[in-house]
């Protein structure tokens, strides 16, 4: 079984002219795994609540005022989990 260390060695030794193709191949693999996970995810069966509705309305109001959502990576960084 390949390890991340083996993959890292391959990446480190990859000729510059192959970097773009390798990046595209890894991105396709990542996207395929996400799509598979989404396709196999169970249907959301939790009821929509008034709190959910308020949260959506609040977010829409923020957007109308020109406020932008905070990217998840920034949230993780602020919480110290990135």
PDB file of C-alpha atoms in Angstrom:
ATOM      1  CA  UNK A   1       0.000   0.000   0.000  1.00  0.00           C
ATOM      2  CA  UNK A   2       1.324   3.422  -0.929  1.00  0.00           C
ATOM      3  CA  UNK A   3       1.946   5.937   1.808  1.00  0.00           C
ATOM      4  CA  UNK A   4       1.786   9.708   1.799  1.00  0.00           C
ATOM      5  CA  UNK A   5       5.561   9.712   2.170  1.00  0.00           C
ATOM      6  CA  UNK A   6       5.874   7.706  -1.050  1.00  0.00           C
ATOM      7  CA  UNK A   7       3.489  10.070  -2.778  1.00  0.00           C
ATOM      8  CA  UNK A   8       5.443  13.057  -1.477  1.00  0.00           C
ATOM      9  CA  UNK A   9       8.667  11.588  -2.902  1.00  0.00           C
ATOM     10  CA  UNK A  10       6.986  11.162  -6.270  1.00  0.00           C
ATOM     11  CA  UNK A  11       5.731  14.745  -6.173  1.00  0.00           C
ATOM     12  CA  UNK A  12       9.149  16.054  -5.128  1.00  0.00           C
ATOM     13  CA  UNK A  13      10.780  14.259  -8.074  1.00  0.00           C
ATOM     14  CA  UNK A  14       8.111  15.155 -10.616  1.00  0.00           C
ATOM     15  CA  UNK A  15       9.425  17.111 -13.602  1.00  0.00           C
ATOM     16  CA  UNK A  16       8.029  20.650 -13.691  1.00  0.00           C
ATOM     17  CA  UNK A  17       6.357  20.002 -17.050  1.00  0.00           C
ATOM     18  CA  UNK A  18       4.196  17.272 -15.434  1.00  0.00           C
ATOM     19  CA  UNK A  19       3.069  19.282 -12.397  1.00  0.00           C
ATOM     20  CA  UNK A  20      -0.092  20.675 -14.019  1.00  0.00           C
ATOM     21  CA  UNK A  21      -1.254  17.240 -15.227  1.00  0.00           C
ATOM     22  CA  UNK A  22      -0.523  15.634 -11.855  1.00  0.00           C
ATOM     23  CA  UNK A  23      -2.401  18.406 -10.066  1.00  0.00           C
ATOM     24  CA  UNK A  24      -5.407  17.925 -12.344  1.00  0.00           C
ATOM     25  CA  UNK A  25      -5.358  14.154 -11.777  1.00  0.00           C
ATOM     26  CA  UNK A  26      -5.287  14.547  -7.989  1.00  0.00           C
ATOM     27  CA  UNK A  27      -8.054  17.152  -8.129  1.00  0.00           C
ATOM     28  CA  UNK A  28     -10.212  14.787 -10.232  1.00  0.00           C
ATOM     29  CA  UNK A  29      -9.628  12.070  -7.623  1.00  0.00           C
ATOM     30  CA  UNK A  30     -10.607  14.429  -4.802  1.00  0.00           C
ATOM     31  CA  UNK A  31     -13.751  15.598  -6.596  1.00  0.00           C
ATOM     32  CA  UNK A  32     -14.746  12.012  -7.437  1.00  0.00           C
ATOM     33  CA  UNK A  33     -14.485  11.042  -3.754  1.00  0.00           C
ATOM     34  CA  UNK A  34     -16.619  14.012  -2.700  1.00  0.00           C
ATOM     35  CA  UNK A  35     -19.244  13.200  -5.330  1.00  0.00           C
ATOM     36  CA  UNK A  36     -19.316   9.563  -4.215  1.00  0.00           C
ATOM     37  CA  UNK A  37     -19.725  10.589  -0.587  1.00  0.00           C
ATOM     38  CA  UNK A  38     -22.571  12.936  -1.494  1.00  0.00           C
ATOM     39  CA  UNK A  39     -24.249  10.308  -3.660  1.00  0.00           C
ATOM     40  CA  UNK A  40     -24.138   7.806  -0.792  1.00  0.00           C
ATOM     41  CA  UNK A  41     -25.073  10.219   1.969  1.00  0.00           C
ATOM     42  CA  UNK A  42     -28.367   9.525   3.709  1.00  0.00           C
ATOM     43  CA  UNK A  43     -31.246  11.863   3.011  1.00  0.00           C
ATOM     44  CA  UNK A  44     -31.606  14.658   5.540  1.00  0.00           C
ATOM     45  CA  UNK A  45     -34.669  13.667   7.510  1.00  0.00           C
ATOM     46  CA  UNK A  46     -34.457  16.261  10.258  1.00  0.00           C
ATOM     47  CA  UNK A  47     -37.388  18.670  10.325  1.00  0.00           C
ATOM     48  CA  UNK A  48     -36.851  22.295   9.303  1.00  0.00           C
ATOM     49  CA  UNK A  49     -37.182  24.419  12.425  1.00  0.00           C
ATOM     50  CA  UNK A  50     -37.981  28.045  13.148  1.00  0.00           C
ATOM     51  CA  UNK A  51     -34.344  28.457  14.241  1.00  0.00           C
ATOM     52  CA  UNK A  52     -33.223  27.179  10.831  1.00  0.00           C
ATOM     53  CA  UNK A  53     -35.514  29.659   9.119  1.00  0.00           C
ATOM     54  CA  UNK A  54     -34.228  32.542  11.270  1.00  0.00           C
ATOM     55  CA  UNK A  55     -30.620  31.585  10.526  1.00  0.00           C
ATOM     56  CA  UNK A  56     -31.277  31.605   6.782  1.00  0.00           C
ATOM     57  CA  UNK A  57     -33.077  34.947   6.964  1.00  0.00           C
ATOM     58  CA  UNK A  58     -30.209  36.421   8.995  1.00  0.00           C
ATOM     59  CA  UNK A  59     -27.649  35.179   6.470  1.00  0.00           C
ATOM     60  CA  UNK A  60     -29.677  36.602   3.575  1.00  0.00           C
ATOM     61  CA  UNK A  61     -29.904  39.969   5.363  1.00  0.00           C
ATOM     62  CA  UNK A  62     -26.124  39.938   5.878  1.00  0.00           C
ATOM     63  CA  UNK A  63     -25.607  39.321   2.166  1.00  0.00           C
ATOM     64  CA  UNK A  64     -28.035  42.122   1.226  1.00  0.00           C
ATOM     65  CA  UNK A  65     -26.000  44.484   3.420  1.00  0.00           C
ATOM     66  CA  UNK A  66     -22.895  43.446   1.521  1.00  0.00           C
ATOM     67  CA  UNK A  67     -21.434  41.333   4.296  1.00  0.00           C
ATOM     68  CA  UNK A  68     -19.599  38.304   3.023  1.00  0.00           C
ATOM     69  CA  UNK A  69     -19.616  34.906   4.691  1.00  0.00           C
ATOM     70  CA  UNK A  70     -16.419  33.825   6.420  1.00  0.00           C
ATOM     71  CA  UNK A  71     -14.741  30.975   4.515  1.00  0.00           C
ATOM     72  CA  UNK A  72     -14.631  27.676   6.430  1.00  0.00           C
ATOM     73  CA  UNK A  73     -10.824  27.664   6.417  1.00  0.00           C
ATOM     74  CA  UNK A  74     -10.841  31.033   8.175  1.00  0.00           C
ATOM     75  CA  UNK A  75     -13.355  29.763  10.745  1.00  0.00           C
ATOM     76  CA  UNK A  76     -11.140  26.732  11.419  1.00  0.00           C
ATOM     77  CA  UNK A  77      -8.062  28.940  11.702  1.00  0.00           C
ATOM     78  CA  UNK A  78      -9.813  31.222  14.198  1.00  0.00           C
ATOM     79  CA  UNK A  79     -10.908  28.223  16.243  1.00  0.00           C
ATOM     80  CA  UNK A  80      -7.418  26.739  16.122  1.00  0.00           C
ATOM     81  CA  UNK A  81      -8.479  23.558  14.347  1.00  0.00           C
ATOM     82  CA  UNK A  82      -6.848  24.167  10.968  1.00  0.00           C
TER      83      UNK A  82
END
